Amino acid sequence: DYGEGVLLHFVKQWSQGQPIYKAIDSYPYVVANYPPLAILLALILTPVLGLSYVAGRIWTLVALVAVTSLIVTWVRRSGGRWLPAAAAGLLFAGSPYVYHWAPLFRIDLIGLVLTLGGLYAVSAGFGPGDKVPRAGWRRPVLWLAVVLFVAGLYAKQSFFFAPAAALVYLFFFVDRRSALALAAGIALLGGGTFLAANLISGGGFWSGLVTA
């Protein structure tokens, strides 16, 4: 897959200490327009597996299993039995869009499991029903959602619809304080990380993710 080669190129550059986030103003005209999380995860495994597609493909398969498990758990938690819960998970995993994508070193499923995990955390901590934890657990659950949402954005920057949906739900159906806390947490953690990365890269982070 063409996208795998691009990602592996960036893993190779980082493994050799070369910057991947830079302005497109000089040769070579190659710039990373993906956030760094999937590349970093693959880089972690390169000392063991070498510079190969396997280091990235493993994380994609792990993400597929995790997303499927989340779907099954969510349906079960909502009162469903095992058969419809398993069917829901398998319908996702068996989708042509998913099973053709899952064996590849791509960023999408990694971002999806993180952002879906953030939604599940908000649902489990603030959703209706008897299974919602006590108020003392809501703050840790909220910060877990913040971390998962931000990690999802640093896997793929277009995964902003899930945190937006969580904010709307909390603001209109739970309480505005929780919504503002979630928004502030995402802004501080995500924005602070962005500013730090942009500073370290000499503006290359902005150039790669926004300008490019």
mmCIF file of C-alpha atoms in Angstrom:
data_model
loop_
_atom_site.group_PDB
_atom_site.id
_atom_site.type_symbol
_atom_site.label_atom_id
_atom_site.label_comp_id
_atom_site.label_asym_id
_atom_site.label_seq_id
_atom_site.Cartn_x
_atom_site.Cartn_y
_atom_site.Cartn_z
ATOM 1 C CA ASP A 1 0.000 0.000 0.000
ATOM 2 C CA TYR A 2 1.436 3.399 -0.983
ATOM 3 C CA GLY A 3 0.736 4.906 2.431
ATOM 4 C CA GLU A 4 2.793 2.242 4.185
ATOM 5 C CA GLY A 5 5.913 3.247 2.284
ATOM 6 C CA VAL A 6 5.500 6.874 3.296
ATOM 7 C CA LEU A 7 5.088 5.992 6.971
ATOM 8 C CA LEU A 8 8.020 3.581 6.916
ATOM 9 C CA HIS A 9 10.140 6.327 5.335
ATOM 10 C CA PHE A 10 9.384 8.583 8.302
ATOM 11 C CA VAL A 11 10.179 5.774 10.768
ATOM 12 C CA LYS A 12 13.534 5.332 9.015
ATOM 13 C CA GLN A 13 14.270 9.064 9.159
ATOM 14 C CA TRP A 14 13.501 9.262 12.874
ATOM 15 C CA SER A 15 15.522 6.120 13.609
ATOM 16 C CA GLN A 16 18.489 7.887 12.002
ATOM 17 C CA GLY A 17 17.922 11.086 13.968
ATOM 18 C CA GLN A 18 16.628 13.068 10.988
ATOM 19 C CA PRO A 19 13.678 15.480 11.346
ATOM 20 C CA ILE A 20 10.412 14.578 9.650
ATOM 21 C CA TYR A 21 8.540 17.782 10.483
ATOM 22 C CA LYS A 22 10.043 20.660 8.511
ATOM 23 C CA ALA A 23 9.139 23.390 6.058
ATOM 24 C CA ILE A 24 8.785 22.410 2.402
ATOM 25 C CA ASP A 25 11.392 24.895 1.197
ATOM 26 C CA SER A 26 14.373 22.724 0.305
ATOM 27 C CA TYR A 27 15.300 19.302 -1.040
ATOM 28 C CA PRO A 28 14.159 16.615 -0.289
ATOM 29 C CA TYR A 29 10.556 17.769 -0.722
ATOM 30 C CA VAL A 30 9.088 15.187 1.637
ATOM 31 C CA VAL A 31 7.223 16.280 4.748
ATOM 32 C CA ALA A 32 5.160 14.396 7.318
ATOM 33 C CA ASN A 33 1.544 15.542 7.254
ATOM 34 C CA TYR A 34 0.532 12.854 9.762
ATOM 35 C CA PRO A 35 0.695 13.261 13.544
ATOM 36 C CA PRO A 36 3.514 11.336 15.203
ATOM 37 C CA LEU A 37 1.816 8.680 17.356
ATOM 38 C CA ALA A 38 1.678 5.795 14.856
ATOM 39 C CA ILE A 39 5.220 6.541 13.714
ATOM 40 C CA LEU A 40 6.451 6.563 17.316
ATOM 41 C CA LEU A 41 4.719 3.263 18.071
ATOM 42 C CA ALA A 42 6.425 1.638 15.080
ATOM 43 C CA LEU A 43 9.741 3.194 16.099
ATOM 44 C CA ILE A 44 9.459 1.522 19.514
ATOM 45 C CA LEU A 45 9.437 -1.921 17.864
ATOM 46 C CA THR A 46 12.177 -1.323 15.296
ATOM 47 C CA PRO A 47 15.006 -2.352 17.676
ATOM 48 C CA VAL A 48 13.329 -5.766 17.943
ATOM 49 C CA LEU A 49 11.761 -6.219 14.496
ATOM 50 C CA GLY A 50 14.063 -4.088 12.399
ATOM 51 C CA LEU A 51 13.036 -1.423 9.915
ATOM 52 C CA SER A 52 10.081 -3.226 8.368
ATOM 53 C CA TYR A 53 6.358 -2.885 7.836
ATOM 54 C CA VAL A 54 5.755 -5.429 10.609
ATOM 55 C CA ALA A 55 6.586 -2.877 13.315
ATOM 56 C CA GLY A 56 3.632 -0.754 12.209
ATOM 57 C CA ARG A 57 1.261 -3.504 11.097
ATOM 58 C CA ILE A 58 1.277 -5.089 14.559
ATOM 59 C CA TRP A 59 -0.215 -1.933 16.088
ATOM 60 C CA THR A 60 -2.937 -1.799 13.443
ATOM 61 C CA LEU A 61 -3.985 -5.375 14.176
ATOM 62 C CA VAL A 62 -3.930 -4.674 17.922
ATOM 63 C CA ALA A 63 -6.151 -1.642 17.281
ATOM 64 C CA LEU A 64 -8.589 -3.776 15.269
ATOM 65 C CA VAL A 65 -8.921 -6.265 18.133
ATOM 66 C CA ALA A 66 -9.338 -3.409 20.618
ATOM 67 C CA VAL A 67 -12.040 -1.631 18.583
ATOM 68 C CA THR A 68 -13.953 -4.891 18.115
ATOM 69 C CA SER A 69 -13.698 -5.606 21.850
ATOM 70 C CA LEU A 70 -14.934 -2.105 22.692
ATOM 71 C CA ILE A 71 -17.960 -2.536 20.451
ATOM 72 C CA VAL A 72 -18.819 -5.888 22.038
ATOM 73 C CA THR A 73 -18.361 -4.460 25.548
ATOM 74 C CA TRP A 74 -20.462 -1.388 24.776
ATOM 75 C CA VAL A 75 -23.365 -3.410 23.398
ATOM 76 C CA ARG A 76 -23.205 -5.754 26.396
ATOM 77 C CA ARG A 77 -23.089 -2.821 28.808
ATOM 78 C CA SER A 78 -26.146 -1.318 27.142
ATOM 79 C CA GLY A 79 -28.156 -4.395 28.038
ATOM 80 C CA GLY A 80 -27.480 -6.522 24.981
ATOM 81 C CA ARG A 81 -26.871 -10.247 25.113
ATOM 82 C CA TRP A 82 -23.695 -11.964 23.964
ATOM 83 C CA LEU A 83 -25.021 -12.915 20.528
ATOM 84 C CA PRO A 84 -25.954 -9.391 19.323
ATOM 85 C CA ALA A 85 -22.834 -8.001 21.009
ATOM 86 C CA ALA A 86 -20.604 -10.473 19.163
ATOM 87 C CA ALA A 87 -22.502 -9.805 15.939
ATOM 88 C CA ALA A 88 -21.938 -6.058 16.307
ATOM 89 C CA GLY A 89 -18.206 -6.569 16.780
ATOM 90 C CA LEU A 90 -17.916 -8.996 13.879
ATOM 91 C CA LEU A 91 -19.917 -6.722 11.565
ATOM 92 C CA PHE A 92 -17.266 -4.086 12.147
ATOM 93 C CA ALA A 93 -14.288 -6.411 11.769
ATOM 94 C CA GLY A 94 -15.836 -8.054 8.699
ATOM 95 C CA SER A 95 -16.497 -4.810 6.856
ATOM 96 C CA PRO A 96 -14.528 -4.651 3.570
ATOM 97 C CA TYR A 97 -13.270 -1.195 4.561
ATOM 98 C CA VAL A 98 -11.817 -2.669 7.733
ATOM 99 C CA TYR A 99 -10.436 -6.084 6.830
ATOM 100 C CA HIS A 100 -8.630 -4.700 3.781
ATOM 101 C CA TRP A 101 -7.152 -1.906 5.918
ATOM 102 C CA ALA A 102 -6.315 -3.879 9.074
ATOM 103 C CA PRO A 103 -3.189 -5.733 7.833
ATOM 104 C CA LEU A 104 -1.545 -2.470 6.690
ATOM 105 C CA PHE A 105 0.750 -0.024 8.480
ATOM 106 C CA ARG A 106 -1.730 2.874 8.534
ATOM 107 C CA ILE A 107 -2.780 5.408 11.150
ATOM 108 C CA ASP A 108 -6.568 5.155 10.944
ATOM 109 C CA LEU A 109 -7.435 2.204 13.185
ATOM 110 C CA ILE A 110 -4.958 3.369 15.833
ATOM 111 C CA GLY A 111 -6.704 6.735 15.961
ATOM 112 C CA LEU A 112 -10.118 5.095 15.901
ATOM 113 C CA VAL A 113 -9.568 2.879 18.942
ATOM 114 C CA LEU A 114 -8.283 5.825 20.973
ATOM 115 C CA THR A 115 -11.123 8.176 20.089
ATOM 116 C CA LEU A 116 -13.707 5.409 20.537
ATOM 117 C CA GLY A 117 -12.143 4.671 23.923
ATOM 118 C CA GLY A 118 -12.638 8.320 24.866
ATOM 119 C CA LEU A 119 -16.302 8.125 23.897
ATOM 120 C CA TYR A 120 -16.726 4.936 25.888
ATOM 121 C CA ALA A 121 -15.121 6.555 28.948
ATOM 122 C CA VAL A 122 -17.571 9.476 28.755
ATOM 123 C CA SER A 123 -20.483 7.084 28.270
ATOM 124 C CA ALA A 124 -19.406 4.883 31.189
ATOM 125 C CA GLY A 125 -18.752 7.800 33.522
ATOM 126 C CA PHE A 126 -21.626 10.112 32.622
ATOM 127 C CA GLY A 127 -24.182 8.041 30.733
ATOM 128 C CA PRO A 128 -27.633 7.102 32.020
ATOM 129 C CA GLY A 129 -28.306 3.885 33.859
ATOM 130 C CA ASP A 130 -27.420 2.044 37.047
ATOM 131 C CA LYS A 131 -23.944 1.130 35.842
ATOM 132 C CA VAL A 132 -22.644 4.703 35.934
ATOM 133 C CA PRO A 133 -19.961 4.985 38.662
ATOM 134 C CA ARG A 134 -20.294 7.210 41.689
ATOM 135 C CA ALA A 135 -19.511 10.910 41.474
ATOM 136 C CA GLY A 136 -16.035 10.355 42.953
ATOM 137 C CA TRP A 137 -15.037 8.362 39.880
ATOM 138 C CA ARG A 138 -16.180 10.960 37.390
ATOM 139 C CA ARG A 139 -13.052 13.117 37.533
ATOM 140 C CA PRO A 140 -10.616 10.241 36.813
ATOM 141 C CA VAL A 141 -12.911 9.023 34.014
ATOM 142 C CA LEU A 142 -13.014 12.551 32.568
ATOM 143 C CA TRP A 143 -9.227 12.824 32.528
ATOM 144 C CA LEU A 144 -8.951 9.367 30.991
ATOM 145 C CA ALA A 145 -11.230 10.615 28.204
ATOM 146 C CA VAL A 146 -9.017 13.686 27.777
ATOM 147 C CA VAL A 147 -5.897 11.533 27.360
ATOM 148 C CA LEU A 148 -7.607 9.163 24.915
ATOM 149 C CA PHE A 149 -9.106 11.960 22.811
ATOM 150 C CA VAL A 150 -5.789 13.805 22.584
ATOM 151 C CA ALA A 151 -3.936 10.596 21.741
ATOM 152 C CA GLY A 152 -6.503 9.933 19.012
ATOM 153 C CA LEU A 153 -5.880 13.393 17.561
ATOM 154 C CA TYR A 154 -2.138 12.750 17.589
ATOM 155 C CA ALA A 155 -2.763 9.548 15.662
ATOM 156 C CA LYS A 156 -4.916 11.297 13.044
ATOM 157 C CA GLN A 157 -5.840 14.961 13.274
ATOM 158 C CA SER A 158 -9.256 14.499 11.662
ATOM 159 C CA PHE A 159 -10.570 12.540 14.674
ATOM 160 C CA PHE A 160 -12.089 15.626 16.279
ATOM 161 C CA PHE A 161 -15.754 14.679 15.805
ATOM 162 C CA ALA A 162 -15.771 12.276 18.773
ATOM 163 C CA PRO A 163 -14.491 14.794 21.353
ATOM 164 C CA ALA A 164 -16.874 17.358 19.851
ATOM 165 C CA ALA A 165 -19.782 14.916 20.302
ATOM 166 C CA ALA A 166 -18.684 14.203 23.893
ATOM 167 C CA LEU A 167 -18.572 17.939 24.638
ATOM 168 C CA VAL A 168 -22.062 18.498 23.210
ATOM 169 C CA TYR A 169 -23.430 15.542 25.192
ATOM 170 C CA LEU A 170 -21.887 16.686 28.478
ATOM 171 C CA PHE A 171 -22.892 20.324 27.957
ATOM 172 C CA PHE A 172 -26.546 19.711 27.135
ATOM 173 C CA PHE A 173 -27.353 16.440 28.907
ATOM 174 C CA VAL A 174 -25.059 16.128 31.944
ATOM 175 C CA ASP A 175 -23.589 19.363 33.324
ATOM 176 C CA ARG A 176 -21.725 22.277 31.837
ATOM 177 C CA ARG A 177 -18.883 22.098 34.333
ATOM 178 C CA SER A 178 -17.888 18.640 33.129
ATOM 179 C CA ALA A 179 -18.078 19.811 29.505
ATOM 180 C CA LEU A 180 -15.863 22.809 30.239
ATOM 181 C CA ALA A 181 -13.412 20.600 32.140
ATOM 182 C CA LEU A 182 -13.189 18.212 29.188
ATOM 183 C CA ALA A 183 -12.674 21.096 26.747
ATOM 184 C CA ALA A 184 -10.036 22.697 28.960
ATOM 185 C CA GLY A 185 -8.208 19.388 29.422
ATOM 186 C CA ILE A 186 -8.103 18.703 25.688
ATOM 187 C CA ALA A 187 -6.969 22.263 24.968
ATOM 188 C CA LEU A 188 -4.232 22.202 27.613
ATOM 189 C CA LEU A 189 -2.869 18.724 26.912
ATOM 190 C CA GLY A 190 -3.325 18.782 23.144
ATOM 191 C CA GLY A 191 -2.403 22.417 22.657
ATOM 192 C CA GLY A 192 0.545 22.268 25.033
ATOM 193 C CA THR A 193 1.926 19.212 23.259
ATOM 194 C CA PHE A 194 1.467 20.917 19.892
ATOM 195 C CA LEU A 195 3.281 24.059 21.010
ATOM 196 C CA ALA A 196 6.141 22.041 22.486
ATOM 197 C CA ALA A 197 6.508 19.924 19.342
ATOM 198 C CA ASN A 198 6.353 23.019 17.148
ATOM 199 C CA LEU A 199 9.027 24.713 19.237
ATOM 200 C CA ILE A 200 11.325 21.678 19.148
ATOM 201 C CA SER A 201 10.886 21.304 15.387
ATOM 202 C CA GLY A 202 11.480 24.996 14.709
ATOM 203 C CA GLY A 203 7.993 25.481 13.300
ATOM 204 C CA GLY A 204 8.100 22.262 11.312
ATOM 205 C CA PHE A 205 5.199 20.708 13.208
ATOM 206 C CA TRP A 206 2.859 23.494 12.095
ATOM 207 C CA SER A 207 4.261 23.328 8.578
ATOM 208 C CA GLY A 208 3.699 19.576 8.314
ATOM 209 C CA LEU A 209 0.303 19.196 9.947
ATOM 210 C CA VAL A 210 -1.357 22.480 9.008
ATOM 211 C CA THR A 211 0.365 24.175 6.087
ATOM 212 C CA ALA A 212 1.101 20.992 4.137
#
